[in-house]
mmCIF file of N, CA, C and O in Angstrom:
data_model
loop_
_atom_site.group_PDB
_atom_site.id
_atom_site.type_symbol
_atom_site.label_atom_id
_atom_site.label_comp_id
_atom_site.label_asym_id
_atom_site.label_seq_id
_atom_site.Cartn_x
_atom_site.Cartn_y
_atom_site.Cartn_z
ATOM 1 N N MET A 1 96.011 134.564 91.402
ATOM 2 C CA MET A 1 97.361 133.854 91.108
ATOM 3 C C MET A 1 97.152 133.018 89.825
ATOM 4 O O MET A 1 98.004 132.988 88.901
ATOM 5 N N ARG A 2 96.003 132.208 89.792
ATOM 6 C CA ARG A 2 95.987 131.392 88.370
ATOM 7 C C ARG A 2 95.865 132.323 87.280
ATOM 8 O O ARG A 2 96.325 131.852 86.182
ATOM 9 N N LYS A 3 95.161 133.335 87.361
ATOM 10 C CA LYS A 3 94.976 134.318 86.210
ATOM 11 C C LYS A 3 96.355 134.745 85.700
ATOM 12 O O LYS A 3 96.591 134.657 84.462
ATOM 13 N N ALA A 4 97.229 135.028 86.580
ATOM 14 C CA ALA A 4 98.625 135.512 86.330
ATOM 15 C C ALA A 4 99.347 134.348 85.598
ATOM 16 O O ALA A 4 100.122 134.745 84.592
ATOM 17 N N VAL A 5 99.211 133.198 86.101
ATOM 18 C CA VAL A 5 99.879 132.025 85.333
ATOM 19 C C VAL A 5 99.306 131.804 84.080
ATOM 20 O O VAL A 5 100.187 131.616 83.125
ATOM 21 N N MET A 6 97.997 131.911 83.857
ATOM 22 C CA MET A 6 97.557 131.790 82.481
ATOM 23 C C MET A 6 97.975 132.801 81.536
ATOM 24 O O MET A 6 98.196 132.525 80.343
ATOM 25 N N ILE A 7 97.984 134.080 81.841
ATOM 26 C CA ILE A 7 98.458 135.206 81.042
ATOM 27 C C ILE A 7 99.918 134.900 80.665
ATOM 28 O O ILE A 7 100.218 135.017 79.550
ATOM 29 N N LYS A 8 100.796 134.503 81.677
ATOM 30 C CA LYS A 8 102.143 134.217 81.311
ATOM 31 C C LYS A 8 102.292 133.091 80.334
ATOM 32 O O LYS A 8 103.154 133.180 79.403
ATOM 33 N N ARG A 9 101.503 132.046 80.465
ATOM 34 C CA ARG A 9 101.550 130.998 79.416
ATOM 35 C C ARG A 9 101.195 131.379 77.965
ATOM 36 O O ARG A 9 101.833 131.066 77.023
ATOM 37 N N LYS A 10 100.100 132.148 78.009
ATOM 38 C CA LYS A 10 99.719 132.731 76.679
ATOM 39 C C LYS A 10 100.819 133.522 75.962
ATOM 40 O O LYS A 10 100.932 133.495 74.799
ATOM 41 N N LYS A 11 101.420 134.399 76.884
ATOM 42 C CA LYS A 11 102.485 135.109 76.230
ATOM 43 C C LYS A 11 103.659 134.347 75.717
ATOM 44 O O LYS A 11 104.223 134.549 74.595
ATOM 45 N N LYS A 12 103.974 133.303 76.383
ATOM 46 C CA LYS A 12 104.951 132.284 76.038
ATOM 47 C C LYS A 12 104.653 131.659 74.657
ATOM 48 O O LYS A 12 105.494 131.472 73.842
ATOM 49 N N ARG A 13 103.369 131.221 74.516
ATOM 50 C CA ARG A 13 103.060 130.503 73.300
ATOM 51 C C ARG A 13 103.072 131.480 72.178
ATOM 52 O O ARG A 13 103.491 131.066 71.081
ATOM 53 N N GLY A 14 102.777 132.815 72.217
ATOM 54 C CA GLY A 14 102.881 133.701 71.214
ATOM 55 C C GLY A 14 104.344 133.864 70.885
ATOM 56 O O GLY A 14 104.735 133.961 69.616
ATOM 57 N N LEU A 15 105.253 133.988 71.634
ATOM 58 C CA LEU A 15 106.650 134.078 71.507
ATOM 59 C C LEU A 15 107.119 132.972 70.488
ATOM 60 O O LEU A 15 107.908 132.985 69.679
ATOM 61 N N LYS A 16 106.638 131.644 71.015
ATOM 62 C CA LYS A 16 107.118 130.487 70.158
ATOM 63 C C LYS A 16 106.668 130.560 68.787
ATOM 64 O O LYS A 16 107.598 130.185 67.877
ATOM 65 N N ASN A 17 105.427 130.927 68.600
ATOM 66 C CA ASN A 17 104.891 131.103 67.233
ATOM 67 C C ASN A 17 105.748 132.036 66.306
ATOM 68 O O ASN A 17 105.897 131.732 65.182
ATOM 69 N N ILE A 18 106.179 133.094 66.923
ATOM 70 C CA ILE A 18 106.974 134.221 66.238
ATOM 71 C C ILE A 18 108.338 133.653 65.797
ATOM 72 O O ILE A 18 108.793 133.774 64.870
ATOM 73 N N MET A 19 108.977 132.776 66.819
ATOM 74 C CA MET A 19 110.276 132.373 66.647
ATOM 75 C C MET A 19 110.161 131.180 65.494
ATOM 76 O O MET A 19 111.095 131.244 64.586
ATOM 77 N N ASN A 20 109.063 130.447 65.500
ATOM 78 C CA ASN A 20 108.983 129.436 64.429
ATOM 79 C C ASN A 20 108.814 129.984 63.041
ATOM 80 O O ASN A 20 109.440 129.529 62.090
ATOM 81 N N GLU A 21 108.113 131.148 63.003
ATOM 82 C CA GLU A 21 107.893 131.877 61.637
ATOM 83 C C GLU A 21 109.308 132.330 61.233
ATOM 84 O O GLU A 21 109.492 132.340 59.945
ATOM 85 N N VAL A 22 110.083 132.921 62.037
ATOM 86 C CA VAL A 22 111.380 133.366 61.667
ATOM 87 C C VAL A 22 112.300 132.241 61.130
ATOM 88 O O VAL A 22 112.883 132.235 60.254
ATOM 89 N N ILE A 23 112.218 131.147 61.965
ATOM 90 C CA ILE A 23 113.110 129.882 61.491
ATOM 91 C C ILE A 23 112.727 129.298 60.215
ATOM 92 O O ILE A 23 113.361 128.804 59.364
ATOM 93 N N LYS A 24 111.335 129.306 59.941
ATOM 94 C CA LYS A 24 110.782 128.755 58.687
ATOM 95 C C LYS A 24 111.303 129.419 57.417
ATOM 96 O O LYS A 24 111.343 128.910 56.422
ATOM 97 N N LYS A 25 111.759 130.828 57.530
ATOM 98 C CA LYS A 25 112.202 131.331 56.391
ATOM 99 C C LYS A 25 113.574 130.779 55.878
ATOM 100 O O LYS A 25 113.963 130.901 54.756
ATOM 101 N N TYR A 26 114.222 129.976 56.829
ATOM 102 C CA TYR A 26 115.451 129.388 56.499
ATOM 103 C C TYR A 26 115.461 127.842 56.163
ATOM 104 O O TYR A 26 116.536 127.260 56.113
ATOM 105 N N ILE A 27 114.243 127.478 55.826
ATOM 106 C CA ILE A 27 114.175 126.015 55.537
ATOM 107 C C ILE A 27 114.760 125.788 54.296
ATOM 108 O O ILE A 27 114.681 126.592 53.204
ATOM 109 N N GLY A 28 115.745 124.750 54.209
ATOM 110 C CA GLY A 28 116.432 124.413 52.846
ATOM 111 C C GLY A 28 117.819 125.026 52.876
ATOM 112 O O GLY A 28 118.510 124.793 51.890
ATOM 113 N N LYS A 29 118.114 125.769 53.892
ATOM 114 C CA LYS A 29 119.414 126.477 53.888
ATOM 115 C C LYS A 29 120.357 125.801 54.816
ATOM 116 O O LYS A 29 120.024 125.311 55.929
ATOM 117 N N SER A 30 121.602 125.821 54.532
ATOM 118 C CA SER A 30 122.522 125.289 55.417
ATOM 119 C C SER A 30 122.866 126.147 56.621
ATOM 120 O O SER A 30 122.895 127.340 56.423
ATOM 121 N N CYS A 31 123.001 125.597 57.763
ATOM 122 C CA CYS A 31 123.157 126.425 58.920
ATOM 123 C C CYS A 31 123.920 125.788 60.080
ATOM 124 O O CYS A 31 124.281 124.567 60.022
ATOM 125 N N LYS A 32 124.337 126.405 61.050
ATOM 126 C CA LYS A 32 124.982 125.976 62.288
ATOM 127 C C LYS A 32 124.164 126.317 63.502
ATOM 128 O O LYS A 32 124.014 127.576 63.796
ATOM 129 N N ILE A 33 123.634 125.459 64.215
ATOM 130 C CA ILE A 33 122.638 125.708 65.374
ATOM 131 C C ILE A 33 123.450 125.331 66.651
ATOM 132 O O ILE A 33 124.028 124.177 66.784
ATOM 133 N N SER A 34 123.430 126.308 67.457
ATOM 134 C CA SER A 34 124.131 126.077 68.827
ATOM 135 C C SER A 34 123.223 126.253 69.949
ATOM 136 O O SER A 34 122.316 127.081 69.921
ATOM 137 N N THR A 35 123.387 125.297 70.919
ATOM 138 C CA THR A 35 122.495 125.343 72.164
ATOM 139 C C THR A 35 123.226 125.885 73.320
ATOM 140 O O THR A 35 122.814 125.824 74.379
ATOM 141 N N GLY A 36 124.331 126.506 73.103
ATOM 142 C CA GLY A 36 125.090 127.311 74.139
ATOM 143 C C GLY A 36 125.531 126.419 75.249
ATOM 144 O O GLY A 36 126.427 125.486 74.985
ATOM 145 N N SER A 37 125.110 126.670 76.357
ATOM 146 C CA SER A 37 125.613 126.071 77.665
ATOM 147 C C SER A 37 125.365 124.405 77.645
ATOM 148 O O SER A 37 126.105 123.706 78.411
ATOM 149 N N PHE A 38 124.482 123.984 76.824
ATOM 150 C CA PHE A 38 124.338 122.423 76.687
ATOM 151 C C PHE A 38 125.423 121.888 75.856
ATOM 152 O O PHE A 38 125.583 120.559 75.798
ATOM 153 N N GLY A 39 126.230 122.750 75.228
ATOM 154 C CA GLY A 39 127.477 122.162 74.542
ATOM 155 C C GLY A 39 127.152 121.381 73.260
ATOM 156 O O GLY A 39 128.194 120.680 72.588
ATOM 157 N N THR A 40 126.058 121.628 72.582
ATOM 158 C CA THR A 40 125.767 120.965 71.370
ATOM 159 C C THR A 40 125.809 121.845 70.266
ATOM 160 O O THR A 40 125.199 122.916 70.276
ATOM 161 N N THR A 41 126.530 121.577 69.065
ATOM 162 C CA THR A 41 126.450 122.263 67.984
ATOM 163 C C THR A 41 126.019 121.452 66.713
ATOM 164 O O THR A 41 126.639 120.338 66.526
ATOM 165 N N ILE A 42 125.131 121.783 66.015
ATOM 166 C CA ILE A 42 124.495 120.828 64.857
ATOM 167 C C ILE A 42 124.853 121.790 63.643
ATOM 168 O O ILE A 42 124.355 122.858 63.466
ATOM 169 N N VAL A 43 125.507 121.077 62.684
ATOM 170 C CA VAL A 43 125.656 121.740 61.319
ATOM 171 C C VAL A 43 125.008 120.942 60.244
ATOM 172 O O VAL A 43 125.122 119.648 60.199
ATOM 173 N N GLY A 44 124.077 121.601 59.548
ATOM 174 C CA GLY A 44 123.353 120.810 58.604
ATOM 175 C C GLY A 44 122.244 121.787 57.845
ATOM 176 O O GLY A 44 122.365 123.045 57.982
ATOM 177 N N LYS A 45 121.407 121.146 57.220
ATOM 178 C CA LYS A 45 120.328 121.896 56.420
ATOM 179 C C LYS A 45 119.012 121.677 57.093
ATOM 180 O O LYS A 45 118.579 120.619 57.476
ATOM 181 N N ILE A 46 118.288 122.972 57.358
ATOM 182 C CA ILE A 46 117.049 122.850 58.041
ATOM 183 C C ILE A 46 115.964 122.320 57.062
ATOM 184 O O ILE A 46 115.814 122.747 55.991
ATOM 185 N N ILE A 47 115.242 121.125 57.487
ATOM 186 C CA ILE A 47 114.269 120.503 56.666
ATOM 187 C C ILE A 47 112.892 120.979 56.950
ATOM 188 O O ILE A 47 112.169 121.247 56.078
ATOM 189 N N ASP A 48 112.705 121.050 58.271
ATOM 190 C CA ASP A 48 111.234 121.238 58.583
ATOM 191 C C ASP A 48 111.206 121.923 60.071
ATOM 192 O O ASP A 48 112.129 121.797 60.852
ATOM 193 N N VAL A 49 110.239 122.778 60.339
ATOM 194 C CA VAL A 49 109.987 123.349 61.453
ATOM 195 C C VAL A 49 108.606 123.013 61.908
ATOM 196 O O VAL A 49 107.696 123.475 61.280
ATOM 197 N N ASN A 50 108.314 122.337 63.076
ATOM 198 C CA ASN A 50 106.971 121.959 63.536
ATOM 199 C C ASN A 50 106.911 122.066 65.062
ATOM 200 O O ASN A 50 107.693 121.491 65.747
ATOM 201 N N GLU A 51 105.877 123.053 65.463
ATOM 202 C CA GLU A 51 105.786 123.265 66.837
ATOM 203 C C GLU A 51 107.126 123.839 67.386
ATOM 204 O O GLU A 51 107.551 124.759 67.025
ATOM 205 N N ASN A 52 107.694 123.073 68.275
ATOM 206 C CA ASN A 52 108.870 123.564 69.023
ATOM 207 C C ASN A 52 110.084 122.813 68.532
ATOM 208 O O ASN A 52 111.164 122.789 69.011
ATOM 209 N N TRP A 53 109.856 121.940 67.490
ATOM 210 C CA TRP A 53 110.989 121.230 67.005
ATOM 211 C C TRP A 53 111.623 121.521 65.697
ATOM 212 O O TRP A 53 110.685 121.916 64.746
ATOM 213 N N ILE A 54 112.821 121.414 65.507
ATOM 214 C CA ILE A 54 113.521 121.744 64.196
ATOM 215 C C ILE A 54 114.137 120.539 63.675
ATOM 216 O O ILE A 54 114.984 119.924 64.364
ATOM 217 N N GLU A 55 113.824 120.042 62.436
ATOM 218 C CA GLU A 55 114.495 118.888 61.784
ATOM 219 C C GLU A 55 115.624 119.282 61.006
ATOM 220 O O GLU A 55 115.439 120.186 60.134
ATOM 221 N N VAL A 56 116.733 118.932 61.243
ATOM 222 C CA VAL A 56 118.032 119.343 60.483
ATOM 223 C C VAL A 56 118.606 118.006 59.904
ATOM 224 O O VAL A 56 118.866 116.950 60.575
ATOM 225 N N GLU A 57 118.997 118.041 58.685
ATOM 226 C CA GLU A 57 119.670 117.085 58.019
ATOM 227 C C GLU A 57 121.170 117.265 58.093
ATOM 228 O O GLU A 57 121.728 118.271 57.620
ATOM 229 N N THR A 58 121.806 116.280 58.718
ATOM 230 C CA THR A 58 123.351 116.402 59.002
ATOM 231 C C THR A 58 124.009 115.314 58.199
ATOM 232 O O THR A 58 123.453 114.341 57.614
ATOM 233 N N LYS A 59 125.292 115.184 58.156
ATOM 234 C CA LYS A 59 126.059 114.105 57.643
ATOM 235 C C LYS A 59 125.708 112.709 58.238
ATOM 236 O O LYS A 59 125.836 111.864 57.594
ATOM 237 N N LYS A 60 125.377 112.781 59.597
ATOM 238 C CA LYS A 60 125.107 111.559 60.279
ATOM 239 C C LYS A 60 123.636 111.191 59.940
ATOM 240 O O LYS A 60 123.348 109.934 60.302
ATOM 241 N N GLY A 61 122.772 112.023 59.511
ATOM 242 C CA GLY A 61 121.435 111.605 59.396
ATOM 243 C C GLY A 61 120.615 112.790 59.791
ATOM 244 O O GLY A 61 121.111 114.009 60.075
ATOM 245 N N ASN A 62 119.287 112.569 60.048
ATOM 246 C CA ASN A 62 118.375 113.661 60.502
ATOM 247 C C ASN A 62 118.388 113.756 61.966
ATOM 248 O O ASN A 62 118.333 112.692 62.651
ATOM 249 N N GLU A 63 118.313 115.034 62.420
ATOM 250 C CA GLU A 63 118.208 115.180 63.809
ATOM 251 C C GLU A 63 117.203 116.214 64.160
ATOM 252 O O GLU A 63 116.872 117.122 63.425
ATOM 253 N N LEU A 64 116.697 116.192 65.392
ATOM 254 C CA LEU A 64 115.631 116.881 65.851
ATOM 255 C C LEU A 64 116.185 117.797 67.022
ATOM 256 O O LEU A 64 116.815 117.248 67.874
ATOM 257 N N VAL A 65 115.964 119.193 66.916
ATOM 258 C CA VAL A 65 116.449 120.023 67.980
ATOM 259 C C VAL A 65 115.161 120.795 68.609
ATOM 260 O O VAL A 65 114.364 121.246 67.837
ATOM 261 N N ASN A 66 115.171 120.903 69.894
ATOM 262 C CA ASN A 66 114.091 121.590 70.641
ATOM 263 C C ASN A 66 114.441 123.001 70.481
ATOM 264 O O ASN A 66 115.490 123.537 70.937
ATOM 265 N N ALA A 67 113.553 123.866 69.953
ATOM 266 C CA ALA A 67 113.930 125.345 69.714
ATOM 267 C C ALA A 67 113.982 126.053 70.964
ATOM 268 O O ALA A 67 114.448 127.003 70.969
ATOM 269 N N GLU A 68 113.448 125.581 72.017
ATOM 270 C CA GLU A 68 113.520 126.353 73.261
ATOM 271 C C GLU A 68 115.033 126.382 73.726
ATOM 272 O O GLU A 68 115.346 127.392 74.414
ATOM 273 N N PHE A 69 115.856 125.380 73.406
ATOM 274 C CA PHE A 69 117.129 125.471 73.947
ATOM 275 C C PHE A 69 118.125 126.064 72.999
ATOM 276 O O PHE A 69 119.413 126.056 73.234
ATOM 277 N N ILE A 70 117.735 126.496 71.822
ATOM 278 C CA ILE A 70 118.712 127.156 70.811
ATOM 279 C C ILE A 70 119.070 128.480 71.343
ATOM 280 O O ILE A 70 118.357 129.356 71.732
ATOM 281 N N GLN A 71 120.321 128.737 71.325
ATOM 282 C CA GLN A 71 120.989 130.116 71.528
ATOM 283 C C GLN A 71 121.263 130.905 70.433
ATOM 284 O O GLN A 71 121.232 131.978 70.337
ATOM 285 N N ASN A 72 121.708 130.216 69.257
ATOM 286 C CA ASN A 72 122.275 130.782 68.257
ATOM 287 C C ASN A 72 122.112 130.087 66.980
ATOM 288 O O ASN A 72 122.168 128.843 66.934
ATOM 289 N N ILE A 73 121.561 130.596 65.875
ATOM 290 C CA ILE A 73 121.659 129.963 64.540
ATOM 291 C C ILE A 73 122.302 130.858 63.489
ATOM 292 O O ILE A 73 122.034 131.989 63.462
ATOM 293 N N LYS A 74 123.481 130.228 62.878
ATOM 294 C CA LYS A 74 124.202 130.949 61.959
ATOM 295 C C LYS A 74 123.767 130.365 60.485
ATOM 296 O O LYS A 74 124.049 129.127 60.349
ATOM 297 N N ILE A 75 123.456 131.160 59.579
ATOM 298 C CA ILE A 75 123.151 130.733 58.279
ATOM 299 C C ILE A 75 124.388 130.706 57.477
ATOM 300 O O ILE A 75 124.944 131.782 57.325
ATOM 301 N N ASN A 76 124.806 129.564 56.760
ATOM 302 C CA ASN A 76 125.975 129.464 55.883
ATOM 303 C C ASN A 76 125.626 129.934 54.481
ATOM 304 O O ASN A 76 124.582 129.557 54.004
ATOM 305 N N SER A 77 126.426 130.727 53.954
ATOM 306 C CA SER A 77 126.167 131.071 52.551
ATOM 307 C C SER A 77 126.327 130.076 51.435
ATOM 308 O O SER A 77 127.156 129.196 51.569
#
């Protein structure tokens, strides 16, 4: 049972790394980040991606978003 849990955790960690690599391509670009059912939408420029957190520069200041809760990212041209 413990072995199954450890395997599941390893798979999850790998998925996070892939997702962070995809998001890192958009550093410096303006975007709209939606967390879906949590009701939060952030509009701003992606500054940094570190582990599970995305730092976004908005009109109000810098905000941190947990990447696990993101449903959608739209890159503005």
